[in-house]
XYZ file of C-alpha atoms in Angstrom:
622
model
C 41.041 -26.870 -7.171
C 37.759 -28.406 -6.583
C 36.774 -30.629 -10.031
C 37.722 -33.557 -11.610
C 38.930 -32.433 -14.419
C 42.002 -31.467 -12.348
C 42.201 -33.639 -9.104
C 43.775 -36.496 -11.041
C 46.230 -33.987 -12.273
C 47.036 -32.791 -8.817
C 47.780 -35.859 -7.233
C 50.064 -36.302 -10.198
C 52.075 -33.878 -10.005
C 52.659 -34.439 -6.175
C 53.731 -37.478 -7.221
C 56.154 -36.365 -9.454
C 57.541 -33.618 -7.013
C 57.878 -36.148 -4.029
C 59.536 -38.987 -6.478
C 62.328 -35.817 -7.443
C 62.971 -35.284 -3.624
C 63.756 -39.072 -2.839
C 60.637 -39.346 -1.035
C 58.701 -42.063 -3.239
C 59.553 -44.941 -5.789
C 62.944 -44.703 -4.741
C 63.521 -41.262 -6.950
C 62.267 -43.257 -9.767
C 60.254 -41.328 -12.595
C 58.608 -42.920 -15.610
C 57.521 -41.464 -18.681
C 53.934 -42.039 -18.186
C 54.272 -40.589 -14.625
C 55.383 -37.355 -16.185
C 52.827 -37.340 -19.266
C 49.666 -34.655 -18.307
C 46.335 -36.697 -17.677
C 47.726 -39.377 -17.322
C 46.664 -40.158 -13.544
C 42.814 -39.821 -13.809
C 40.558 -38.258 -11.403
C 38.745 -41.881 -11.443
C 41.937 -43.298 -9.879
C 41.518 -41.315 -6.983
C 37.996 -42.648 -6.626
C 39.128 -46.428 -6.991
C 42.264 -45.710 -4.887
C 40.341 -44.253 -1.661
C 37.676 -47.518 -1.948
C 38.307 -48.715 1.659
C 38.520 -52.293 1.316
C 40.644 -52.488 -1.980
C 42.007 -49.069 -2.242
C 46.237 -50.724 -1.312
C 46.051 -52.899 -4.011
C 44.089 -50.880 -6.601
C 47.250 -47.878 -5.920
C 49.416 -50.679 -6.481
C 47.433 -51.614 -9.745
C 47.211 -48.251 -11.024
C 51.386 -47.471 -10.198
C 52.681 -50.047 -11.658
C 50.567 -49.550 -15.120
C 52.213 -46.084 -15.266
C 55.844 -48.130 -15.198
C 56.363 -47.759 -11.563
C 57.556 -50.817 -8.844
C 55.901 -49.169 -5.913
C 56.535 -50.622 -2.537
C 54.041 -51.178 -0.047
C 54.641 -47.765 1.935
C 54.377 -45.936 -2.076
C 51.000 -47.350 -2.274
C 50.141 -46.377 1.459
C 51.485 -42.951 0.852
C 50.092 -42.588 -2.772
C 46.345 -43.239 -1.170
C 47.082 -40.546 1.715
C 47.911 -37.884 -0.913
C 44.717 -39.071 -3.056
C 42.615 -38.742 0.499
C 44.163 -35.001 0.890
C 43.458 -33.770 -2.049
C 40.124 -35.124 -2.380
C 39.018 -33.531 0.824
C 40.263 -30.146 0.488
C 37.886 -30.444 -3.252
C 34.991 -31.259 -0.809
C 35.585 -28.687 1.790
C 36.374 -25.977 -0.499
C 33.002 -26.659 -2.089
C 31.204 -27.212 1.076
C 32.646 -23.303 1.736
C 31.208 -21.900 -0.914
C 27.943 -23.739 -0.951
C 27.642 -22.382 2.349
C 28.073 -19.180 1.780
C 25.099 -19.818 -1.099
C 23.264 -21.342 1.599
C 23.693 -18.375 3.994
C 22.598 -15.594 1.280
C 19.733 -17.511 0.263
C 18.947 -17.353 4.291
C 19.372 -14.063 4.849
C 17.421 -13.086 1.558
C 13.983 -14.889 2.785
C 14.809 -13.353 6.350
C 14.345 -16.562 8.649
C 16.001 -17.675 11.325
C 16.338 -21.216 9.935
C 16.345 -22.372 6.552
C 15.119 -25.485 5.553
C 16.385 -25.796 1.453
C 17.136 -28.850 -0.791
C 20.290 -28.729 -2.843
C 20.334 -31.010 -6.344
C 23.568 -32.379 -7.268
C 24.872 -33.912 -10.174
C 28.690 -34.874 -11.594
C 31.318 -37.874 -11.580
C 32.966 -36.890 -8.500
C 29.916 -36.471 -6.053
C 28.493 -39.504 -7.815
C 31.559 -42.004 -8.248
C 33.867 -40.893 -5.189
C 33.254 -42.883 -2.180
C 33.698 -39.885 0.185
C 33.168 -36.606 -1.241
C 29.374 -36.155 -0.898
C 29.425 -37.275 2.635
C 32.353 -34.845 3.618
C 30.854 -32.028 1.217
C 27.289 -32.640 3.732
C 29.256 -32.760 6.988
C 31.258 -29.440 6.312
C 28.301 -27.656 5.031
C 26.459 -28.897 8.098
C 29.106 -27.401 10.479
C 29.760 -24.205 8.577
C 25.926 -23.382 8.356
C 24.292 -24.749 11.524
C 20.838 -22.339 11.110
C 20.532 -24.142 7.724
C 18.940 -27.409 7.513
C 19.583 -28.782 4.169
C 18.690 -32.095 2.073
C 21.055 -32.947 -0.437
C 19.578 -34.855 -4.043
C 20.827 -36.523 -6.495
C 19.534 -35.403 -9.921
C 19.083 -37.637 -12.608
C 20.025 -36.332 -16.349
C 20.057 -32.564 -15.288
C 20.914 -31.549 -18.970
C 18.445 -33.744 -20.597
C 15.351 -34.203 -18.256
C 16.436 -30.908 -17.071
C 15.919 -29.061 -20.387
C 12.601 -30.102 -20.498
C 11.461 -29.495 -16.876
C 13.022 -25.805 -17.581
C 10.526 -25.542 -20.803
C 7.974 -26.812 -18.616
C 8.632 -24.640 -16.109
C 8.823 -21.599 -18.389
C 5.242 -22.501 -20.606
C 3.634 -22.957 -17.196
C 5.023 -19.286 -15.573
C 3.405 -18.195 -19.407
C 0.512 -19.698 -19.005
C 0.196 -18.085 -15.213
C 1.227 -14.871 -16.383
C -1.784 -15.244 -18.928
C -4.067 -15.722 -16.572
C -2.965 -13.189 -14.235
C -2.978 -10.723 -16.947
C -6.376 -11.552 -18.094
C -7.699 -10.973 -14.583
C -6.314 -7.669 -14.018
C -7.379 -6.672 -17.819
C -10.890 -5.702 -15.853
C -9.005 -3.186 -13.349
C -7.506 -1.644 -16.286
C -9.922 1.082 -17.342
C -9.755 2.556 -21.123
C -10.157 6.440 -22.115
C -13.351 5.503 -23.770
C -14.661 4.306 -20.990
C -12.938 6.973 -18.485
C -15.201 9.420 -20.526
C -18.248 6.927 -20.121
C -17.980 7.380 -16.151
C -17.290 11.361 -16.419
C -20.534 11.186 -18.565
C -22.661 8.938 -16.097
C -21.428 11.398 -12.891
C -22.715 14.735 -14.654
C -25.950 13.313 -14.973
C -26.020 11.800 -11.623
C -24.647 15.142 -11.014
C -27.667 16.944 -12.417
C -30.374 14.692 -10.775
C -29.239 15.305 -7.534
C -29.656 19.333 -8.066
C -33.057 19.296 -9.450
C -35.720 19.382 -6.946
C -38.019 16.761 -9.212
C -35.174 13.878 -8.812
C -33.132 15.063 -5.748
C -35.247 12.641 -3.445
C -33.733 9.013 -5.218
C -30.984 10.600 -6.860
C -27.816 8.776 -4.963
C -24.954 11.504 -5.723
C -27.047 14.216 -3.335
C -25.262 17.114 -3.812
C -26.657 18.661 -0.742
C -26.776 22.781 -0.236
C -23.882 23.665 2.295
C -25.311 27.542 2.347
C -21.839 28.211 2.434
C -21.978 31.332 -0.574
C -18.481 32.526 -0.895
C -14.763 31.655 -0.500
C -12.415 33.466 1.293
C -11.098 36.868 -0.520
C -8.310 38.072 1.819
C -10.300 40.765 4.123
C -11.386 38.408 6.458
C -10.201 38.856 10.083
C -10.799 38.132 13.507
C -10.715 35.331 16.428
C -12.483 32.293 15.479
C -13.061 29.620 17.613
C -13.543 25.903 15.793
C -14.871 22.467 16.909
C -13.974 19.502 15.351
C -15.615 15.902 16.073
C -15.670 13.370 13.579
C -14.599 10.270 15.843
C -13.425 9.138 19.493
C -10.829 12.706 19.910
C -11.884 16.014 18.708
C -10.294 19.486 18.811
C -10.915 22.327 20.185
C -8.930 25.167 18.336
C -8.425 28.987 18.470
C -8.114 30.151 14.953
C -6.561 34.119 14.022
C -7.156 35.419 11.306
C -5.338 38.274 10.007
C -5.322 40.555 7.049
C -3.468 43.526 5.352
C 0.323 43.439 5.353
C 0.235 41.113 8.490
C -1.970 38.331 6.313
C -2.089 34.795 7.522
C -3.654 32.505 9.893
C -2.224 31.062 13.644
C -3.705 28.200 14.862
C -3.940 26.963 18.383
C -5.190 23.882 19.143
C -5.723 20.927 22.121
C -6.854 17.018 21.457
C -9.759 15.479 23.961
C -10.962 12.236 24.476
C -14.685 10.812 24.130
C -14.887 8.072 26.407
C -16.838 5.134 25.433
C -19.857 5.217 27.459
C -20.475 8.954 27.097
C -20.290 8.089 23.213
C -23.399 5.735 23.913
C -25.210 7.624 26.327
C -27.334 10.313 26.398
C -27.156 13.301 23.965
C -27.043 15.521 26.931
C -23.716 13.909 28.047
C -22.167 13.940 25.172
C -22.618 17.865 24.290
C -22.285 18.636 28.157
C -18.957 16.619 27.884
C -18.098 18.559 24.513
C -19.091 22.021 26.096
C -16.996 20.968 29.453
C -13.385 20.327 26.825
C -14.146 23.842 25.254
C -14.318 25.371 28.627
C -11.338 24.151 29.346
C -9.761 24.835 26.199
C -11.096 29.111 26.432
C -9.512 29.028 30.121
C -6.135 27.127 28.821
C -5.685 29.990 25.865
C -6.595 32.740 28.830
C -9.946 33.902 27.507
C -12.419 32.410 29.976
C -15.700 33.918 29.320
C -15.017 34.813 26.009
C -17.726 35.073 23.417
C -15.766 34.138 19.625
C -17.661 33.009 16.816
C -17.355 29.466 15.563
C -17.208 27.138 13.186
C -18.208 23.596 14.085
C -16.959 20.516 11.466
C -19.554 18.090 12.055
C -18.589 14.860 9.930
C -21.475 12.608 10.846
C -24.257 12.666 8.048
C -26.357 15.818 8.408
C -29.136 17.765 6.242
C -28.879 21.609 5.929
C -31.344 23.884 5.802
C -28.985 26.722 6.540
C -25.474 27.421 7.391
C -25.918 27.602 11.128
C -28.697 24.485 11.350
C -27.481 20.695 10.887
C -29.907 17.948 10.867
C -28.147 14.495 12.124
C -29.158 11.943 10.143
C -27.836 8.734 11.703
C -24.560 8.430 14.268
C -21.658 6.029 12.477
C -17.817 5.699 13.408
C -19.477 3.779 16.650
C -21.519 6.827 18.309
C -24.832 5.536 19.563
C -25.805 8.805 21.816
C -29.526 8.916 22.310
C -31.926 12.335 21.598
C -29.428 13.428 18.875
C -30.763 11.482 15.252
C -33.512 13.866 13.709
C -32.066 16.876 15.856
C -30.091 19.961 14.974
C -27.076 19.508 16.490
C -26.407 23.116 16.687
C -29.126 23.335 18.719
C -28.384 20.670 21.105
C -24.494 22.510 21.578
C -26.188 25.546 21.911
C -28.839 24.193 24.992
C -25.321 22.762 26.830
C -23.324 25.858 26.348
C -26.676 27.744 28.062
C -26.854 24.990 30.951
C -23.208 25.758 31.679
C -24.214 29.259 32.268
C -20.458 30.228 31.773
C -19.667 31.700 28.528
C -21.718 32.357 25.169
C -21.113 31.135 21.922
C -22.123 32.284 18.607
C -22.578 29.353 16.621
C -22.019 30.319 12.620
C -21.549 27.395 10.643
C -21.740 23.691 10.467
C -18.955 22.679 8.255
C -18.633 19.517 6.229
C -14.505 18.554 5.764
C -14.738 18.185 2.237
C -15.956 22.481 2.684
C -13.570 23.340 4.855
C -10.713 21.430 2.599
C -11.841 23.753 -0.529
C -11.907 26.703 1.920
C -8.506 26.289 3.394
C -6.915 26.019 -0.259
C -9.416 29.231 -1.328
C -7.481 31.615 1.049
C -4.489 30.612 -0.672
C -5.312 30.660 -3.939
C -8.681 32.564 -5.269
C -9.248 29.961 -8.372
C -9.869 27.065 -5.309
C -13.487 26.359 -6.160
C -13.747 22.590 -5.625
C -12.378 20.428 -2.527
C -11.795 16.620 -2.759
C -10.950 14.360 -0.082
C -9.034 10.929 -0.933
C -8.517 9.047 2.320
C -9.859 6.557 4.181
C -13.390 8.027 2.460
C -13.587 9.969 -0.504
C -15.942 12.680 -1.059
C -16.035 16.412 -3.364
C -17.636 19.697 -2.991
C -17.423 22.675 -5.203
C -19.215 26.439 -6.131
C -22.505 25.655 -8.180
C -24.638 28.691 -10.499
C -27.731 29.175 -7.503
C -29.150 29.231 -10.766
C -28.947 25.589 -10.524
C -29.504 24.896 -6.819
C -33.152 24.087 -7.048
C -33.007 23.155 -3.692
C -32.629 26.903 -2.200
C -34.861 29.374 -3.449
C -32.793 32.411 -5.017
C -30.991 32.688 -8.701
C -28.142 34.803 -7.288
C -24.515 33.836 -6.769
C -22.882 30.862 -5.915
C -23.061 27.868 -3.214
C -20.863 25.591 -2.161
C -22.350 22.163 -2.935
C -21.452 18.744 -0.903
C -21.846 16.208 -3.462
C -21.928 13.272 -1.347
C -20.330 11.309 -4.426
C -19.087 8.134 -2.490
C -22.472 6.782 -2.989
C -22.152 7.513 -6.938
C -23.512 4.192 -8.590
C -25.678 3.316 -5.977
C -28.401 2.512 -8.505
C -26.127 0.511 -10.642
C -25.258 3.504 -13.273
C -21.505 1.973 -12.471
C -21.917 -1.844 -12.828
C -20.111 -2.413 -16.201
C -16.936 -0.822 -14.515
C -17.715 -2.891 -11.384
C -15.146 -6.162 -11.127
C -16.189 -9.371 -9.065
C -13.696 -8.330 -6.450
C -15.779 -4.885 -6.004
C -18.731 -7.020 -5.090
C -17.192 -9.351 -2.991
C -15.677 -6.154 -0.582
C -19.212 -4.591 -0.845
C -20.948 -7.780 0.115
C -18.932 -7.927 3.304
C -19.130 -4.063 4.184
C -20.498 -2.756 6.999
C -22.813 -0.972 4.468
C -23.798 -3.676 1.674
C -24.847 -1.750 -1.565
C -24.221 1.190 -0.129
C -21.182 3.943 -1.389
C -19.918 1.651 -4.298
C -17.825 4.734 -5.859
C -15.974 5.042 -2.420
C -15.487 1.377 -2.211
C -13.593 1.873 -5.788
C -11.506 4.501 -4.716
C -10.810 5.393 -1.428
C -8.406 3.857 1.206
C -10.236 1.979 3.454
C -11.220 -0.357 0.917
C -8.553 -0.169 -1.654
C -6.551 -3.046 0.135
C -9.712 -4.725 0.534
C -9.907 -5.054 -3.186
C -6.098 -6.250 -2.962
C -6.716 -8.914 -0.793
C -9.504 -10.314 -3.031
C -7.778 -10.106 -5.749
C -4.695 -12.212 -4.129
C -6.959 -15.003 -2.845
C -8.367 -15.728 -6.115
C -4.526 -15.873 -7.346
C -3.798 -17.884 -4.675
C -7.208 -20.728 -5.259
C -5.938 -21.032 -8.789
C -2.466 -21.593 -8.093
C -1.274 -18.416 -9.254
C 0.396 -17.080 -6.158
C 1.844 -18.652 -2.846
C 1.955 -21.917 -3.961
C -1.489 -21.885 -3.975
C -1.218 -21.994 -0.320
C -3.939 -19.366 1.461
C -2.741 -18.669 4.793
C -5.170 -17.304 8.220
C -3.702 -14.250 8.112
C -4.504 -13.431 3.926
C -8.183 -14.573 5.057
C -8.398 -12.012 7.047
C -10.075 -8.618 6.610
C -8.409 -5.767 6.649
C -4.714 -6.453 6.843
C -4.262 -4.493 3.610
C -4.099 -0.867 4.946
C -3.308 1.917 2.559
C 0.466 2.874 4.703
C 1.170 -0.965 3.185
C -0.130 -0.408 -0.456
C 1.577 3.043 -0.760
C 4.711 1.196 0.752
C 4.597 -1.657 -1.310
C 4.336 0.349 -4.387
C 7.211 2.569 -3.498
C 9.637 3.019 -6.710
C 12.277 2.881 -3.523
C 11.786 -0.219 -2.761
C 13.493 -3.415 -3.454
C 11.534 -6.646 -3.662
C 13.381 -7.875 -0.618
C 11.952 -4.652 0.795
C 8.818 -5.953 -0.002
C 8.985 -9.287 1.057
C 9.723 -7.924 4.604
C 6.456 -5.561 4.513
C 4.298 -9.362 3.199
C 6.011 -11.253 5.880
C 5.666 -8.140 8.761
C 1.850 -8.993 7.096
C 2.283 -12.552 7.698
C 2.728 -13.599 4.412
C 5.786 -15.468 3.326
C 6.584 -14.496 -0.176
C 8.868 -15.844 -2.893
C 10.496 -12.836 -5.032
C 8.207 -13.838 -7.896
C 5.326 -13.565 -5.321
C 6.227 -9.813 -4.369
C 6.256 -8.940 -7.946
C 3.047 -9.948 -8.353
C 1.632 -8.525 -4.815
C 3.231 -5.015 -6.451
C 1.739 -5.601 -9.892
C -2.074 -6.288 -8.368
C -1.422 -3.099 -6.275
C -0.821 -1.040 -9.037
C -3.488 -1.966 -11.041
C -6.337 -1.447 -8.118
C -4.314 1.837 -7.139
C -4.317 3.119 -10.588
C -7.646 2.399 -11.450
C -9.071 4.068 -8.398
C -7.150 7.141 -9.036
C -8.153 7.078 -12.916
C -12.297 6.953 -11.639
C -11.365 9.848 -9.318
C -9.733 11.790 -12.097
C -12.846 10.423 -14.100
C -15.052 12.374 -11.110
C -13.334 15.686 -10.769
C -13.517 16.179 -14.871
C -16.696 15.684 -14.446
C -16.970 18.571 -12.165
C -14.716 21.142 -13.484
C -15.826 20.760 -17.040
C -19.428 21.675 -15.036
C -17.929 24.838 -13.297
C -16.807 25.447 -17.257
C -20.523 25.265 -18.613
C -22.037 26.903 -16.280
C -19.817 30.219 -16.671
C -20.514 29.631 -20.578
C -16.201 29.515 -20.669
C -14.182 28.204 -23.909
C -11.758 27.589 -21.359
C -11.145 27.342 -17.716
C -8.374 28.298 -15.059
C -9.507 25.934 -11.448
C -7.758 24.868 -8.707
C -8.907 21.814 -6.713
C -7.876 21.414 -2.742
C -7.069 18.265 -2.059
C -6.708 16.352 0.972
C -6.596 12.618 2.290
C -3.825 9.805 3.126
C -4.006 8.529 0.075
C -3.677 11.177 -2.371
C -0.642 12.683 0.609
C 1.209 9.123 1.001
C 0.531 6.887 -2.140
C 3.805 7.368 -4.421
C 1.428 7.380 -7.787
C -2.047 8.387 -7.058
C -2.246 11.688 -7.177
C 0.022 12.092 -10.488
C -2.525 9.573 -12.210
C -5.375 10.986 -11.248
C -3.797 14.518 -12.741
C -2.616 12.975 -15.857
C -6.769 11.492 -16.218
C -8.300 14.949 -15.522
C -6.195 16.374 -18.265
C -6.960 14.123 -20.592
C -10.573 13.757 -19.859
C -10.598 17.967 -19.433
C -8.334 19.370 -22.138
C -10.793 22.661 -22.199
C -9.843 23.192 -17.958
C -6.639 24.053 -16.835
C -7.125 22.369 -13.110
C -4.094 22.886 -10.567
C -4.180 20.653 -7.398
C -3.014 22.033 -4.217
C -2.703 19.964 -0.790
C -5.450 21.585 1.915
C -3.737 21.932 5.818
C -6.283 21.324 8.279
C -9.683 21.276 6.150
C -11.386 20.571 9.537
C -10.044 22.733 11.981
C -8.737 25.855 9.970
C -11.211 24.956 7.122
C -14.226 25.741 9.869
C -12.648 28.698 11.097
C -12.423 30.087 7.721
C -16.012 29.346 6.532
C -17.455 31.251 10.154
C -14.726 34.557 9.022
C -16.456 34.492 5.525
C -19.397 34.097 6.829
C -18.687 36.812 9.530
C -17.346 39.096 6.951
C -20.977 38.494 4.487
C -22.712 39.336 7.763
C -21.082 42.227 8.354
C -21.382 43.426 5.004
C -25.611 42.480 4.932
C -25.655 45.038 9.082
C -23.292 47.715 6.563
């Protein structure tokens, strides 16, 4: 219908059909009129020229045997002119509907797109490419779209396809070869799982505890939960601009379980950065209100208070604040125990009385939470926007605490693991360029490795350089990729999402502000991968470390553990949490280590450290 191969043909055999009806040459048919091919598509061409095109029909008719008159020739150039156009417009439909998916499949508004052409018909006819433009121009007005004439398309088009091809290998190559240093072998898996045990061990003994940099600080916490604890428990949680205020009851015996009330309050801004009196007064004033909301004004419950700013314990009820971060600047509080300085508001009040049991560290109160559901819990991990472990050390071992008996819970601290460069060889350029623009240069280099706030972080570097060397975005690096940040770990679990489509993923780099080709999403996915796989191999890397230390120290062949685990990235990421699995097996074969997901480490975690710690108590007074 459309090539010329067949127009010719067509116009032929309306010829024919309106010479049998009377309508041309007098009725009169010739021989060569009736032979197949032999009215050629270039006749058409040469027939619709607008100067000559009469007399070149009349040329052309009368070599085929004919005596056309003047109104034959006329006619013979209208039906030349109609079935020339319908060829353009049919393509023009088509094209356009090309034009439109193409459109729709970058999602913009308006598409601006070149189209390369090549063949006798758009070259030779004196009409067709201008129709074919105008009718693609009408049917797809929100396309605006350059039309070029290629030159040689199967000869100099070869060879710009090989071209093409050896430069996308060459690219691949080089993409390949960067990632090669995200991509982390068993051997040296085991090397890391090696380096944190004796980081591990320097932090424990008293001689090296003061510049080791994985702390593993005394939490005094000495047992997990084993099912007879019960009780009301009151908890606090503050560990940024809302905390919670929650009623925690715990119940044992046939009835076993917890129920959990709970109400969110604000911090305003300047009591944040005033005084430490304000801020506890302000803190004491929301649990009033919470003890008269829950109908048990003047109450006295003990509680649990999760504390995650960066304190030093000397016991389970004292917390030493080391420095304010997450933007808390409240004077008379560094260097003070902060259980103290609750304690002084709740006694200024002069309305209820508290009984202050714990401080609680999230990372404790995630391994706590889990222990009440399952005895073997005796580590907690948190994979988030931070990343940090805890777990029940020999006090054989704690050389920080006097005593040789039983266990404590100990709060490694191990985002700052390779602090003093034990983890440079598995350190990439792109992990120094995100620590070198931290808020903490230098400092928690494991974290920065691992954990969610600066796993995107590591993304984006890694894109730029893709992008300087051509690699990626046409080697174009847009504001918005320059900026820090827009990588959050809700986009990399996204992105990586087996669910997805790459158009799926193109919308989530252009919702970024980064317009992608498909080849460019593939690679945005790949890069993603790699950094998220890696971090969750070191993390596996970390908790072998630890369980194969629970193993030693009970002198076990083998070892049944469970971890609790909480985070947003170990929860949301699609792969994370199965690779990180799959490492500690294989770096652990002597531990059989089951992960299960913590609810509430803060809030119910707390509670449940100050009912164990109630219950210990009670047992000491027995």
């Amino acid at each position: 219908m459309i090539s010329g191969m067949y127009m010719g043909e067509l116009v032929r055999l309306i010829l024919v059909k309106m010479a049998k009806e009377d309508l041309l040459f007098e009725g009169r048919i010739t021989a060569d009129l009736l032979t197949t091919g032999h009215f050629e598509t270039r006749y058409v061409s040469e027939i619709e020229k607008d100067k000559e095109g009469i007399k070149t029909a009349h040329q052309i008719l009368s070599k085929l045997g004919l005596e056309p008159s003047h109104e034959d020739c006329v006619a013979t150039h209208r039906i030349c002119q109609i079935v020339s156009s319908r060829s353009a417009n049919l393509c023009a439909a088509t094209l356009a509907a090309v034009l439109r998916r193409i459109r729709e499949n970058k999602g913009v508004e308006r598409l601006r797109s070149t189209v390369g052409v090549d063949g006798s018909v758009y070259k030779n006819h004196p009409h067709f490419a201008r129709l074919l433009q105008k009718t693609v121009r009408r049917l797809v007005p929100e396309c605006d779209i350059r039309f070029i004439r290629s030159e040689d398309g199967s000869g100099k088009g070869a060879a710009m396809v090989t071209a093409v091809a050896y430069r996308l290998a060459d690219q691949r190559h080089e993409r390949e070869k960067t990632l090669e240093a995200l991509n982390l072998s068993t051997k040296q898996l085991l090397e890391v799982k090696r380096i944190m045990g004796v980081e591990m061990e320097r932090g424990l003994k008293k001689s090296s505890h003061e510049e080791a940099t994985v702390k593993m600080l005394p939490t005094y916490v000495r047992s997990t939960p084993d099912g007879t604890e019960r009780g009301d428990f009151l908890a606090l949680d503050l560990g940024g601009t809302n905390f919670r205020v929650l009623l925690v009851r715990v119940r044992n015996g046939m009835r076993r379980g917890v129920e959990m009330h709970n109400k969110i309050y604000t911090i305003p801004q300047d009591v944040m950065q005033g005084t430490g009196e304000e801020l506890f007064d302000h803190i004491v004033h929301c649990i009033a209100d919470f003890l008269e909301y829950m109908g048990m004004k003047g109450v006295s419950l003990p509680m649990g208070f999760t504390f995650s700013f960066p304190c030093h314990q000397n016991s389970l009820d004292e917390g030493i604040l080391l420095k304010w971060t997450k933007g808390f600047k409240a004077s008379g509080c560094e260097g003070e125990d902060v259980v103290h300085l609750l304690k002084e508001a709740i006694h200024r009040r002069e309305e209820f009385d508290l009984d202050v049991v714990a401080v609680v560290n999230d990372t404790v109160g995630t391994m706590m939470t889990c222990g009440y559901e399952d005895p073997h819990c005796e580590m907690g991990l948190i994979v988030g926007t931070g990343s940090n472990a805890c777990y029940m050390e020999e006090m054989r071992n704690v050389e920080l605490v006097e005593g040789e008996e039983g266990r404590m819970c100990i709060n490694m601290e191990w985002g700052a693991f390779g602090d003093n460069d034990c983890l440079e060889d598995f350190r990439t350029e792109f992990d120094r360029a995100v620590d070198e623009l931290s808020l903490n240069p230098g400092k928690q280099r494991f974290e920065k490795m691992i954990s969610g706030m600066y796993l995107g972080e590591i993304v984006r570097n890694v894109l730029i350089d893709f992008t300087k060397r051509g690699l990626l975005f046409r080697g174009k690096i847009s504001e918005r990729l320059k900026t820090r940040g827009i990588f959050e770990t809700k986009f990399l679990s996204q992105i990586e999402s087996d669910r997805l489509a790459l158009l799926q993923v193109r919308s989530i780099l252009q919702h970024l502000g980064l317009n992608s080709t498909c080849d460019d999403s593939i690679i945005v996915k790949e890069v993603c991968t790699a950094v998220a796989r890696r971090g969750a191999q070191l993390c596996g890397a970390g908790v072998a470390a630890v369980v194969d230390k629970i193993r030693e120290n009970r002198g076990l062949d083998f070892l049944k553990v469970t971890v609790g685990v909480d985070g947003t990235l170990y929860k949301l990421h699609p792969h994370f949490s199965t690779i990180m699995h799959e490492t500690v097996k294989e770096l652990s074969p002597n531990c059989q280590v089951t992960f299960l997901q913590s609810e509430d480490g803060s809030g119910k975690g707390a509670a449940l450290i100050t009912a164990v710690a109630c219950r210990i108590r009670e047992a000491g007074q027995r």
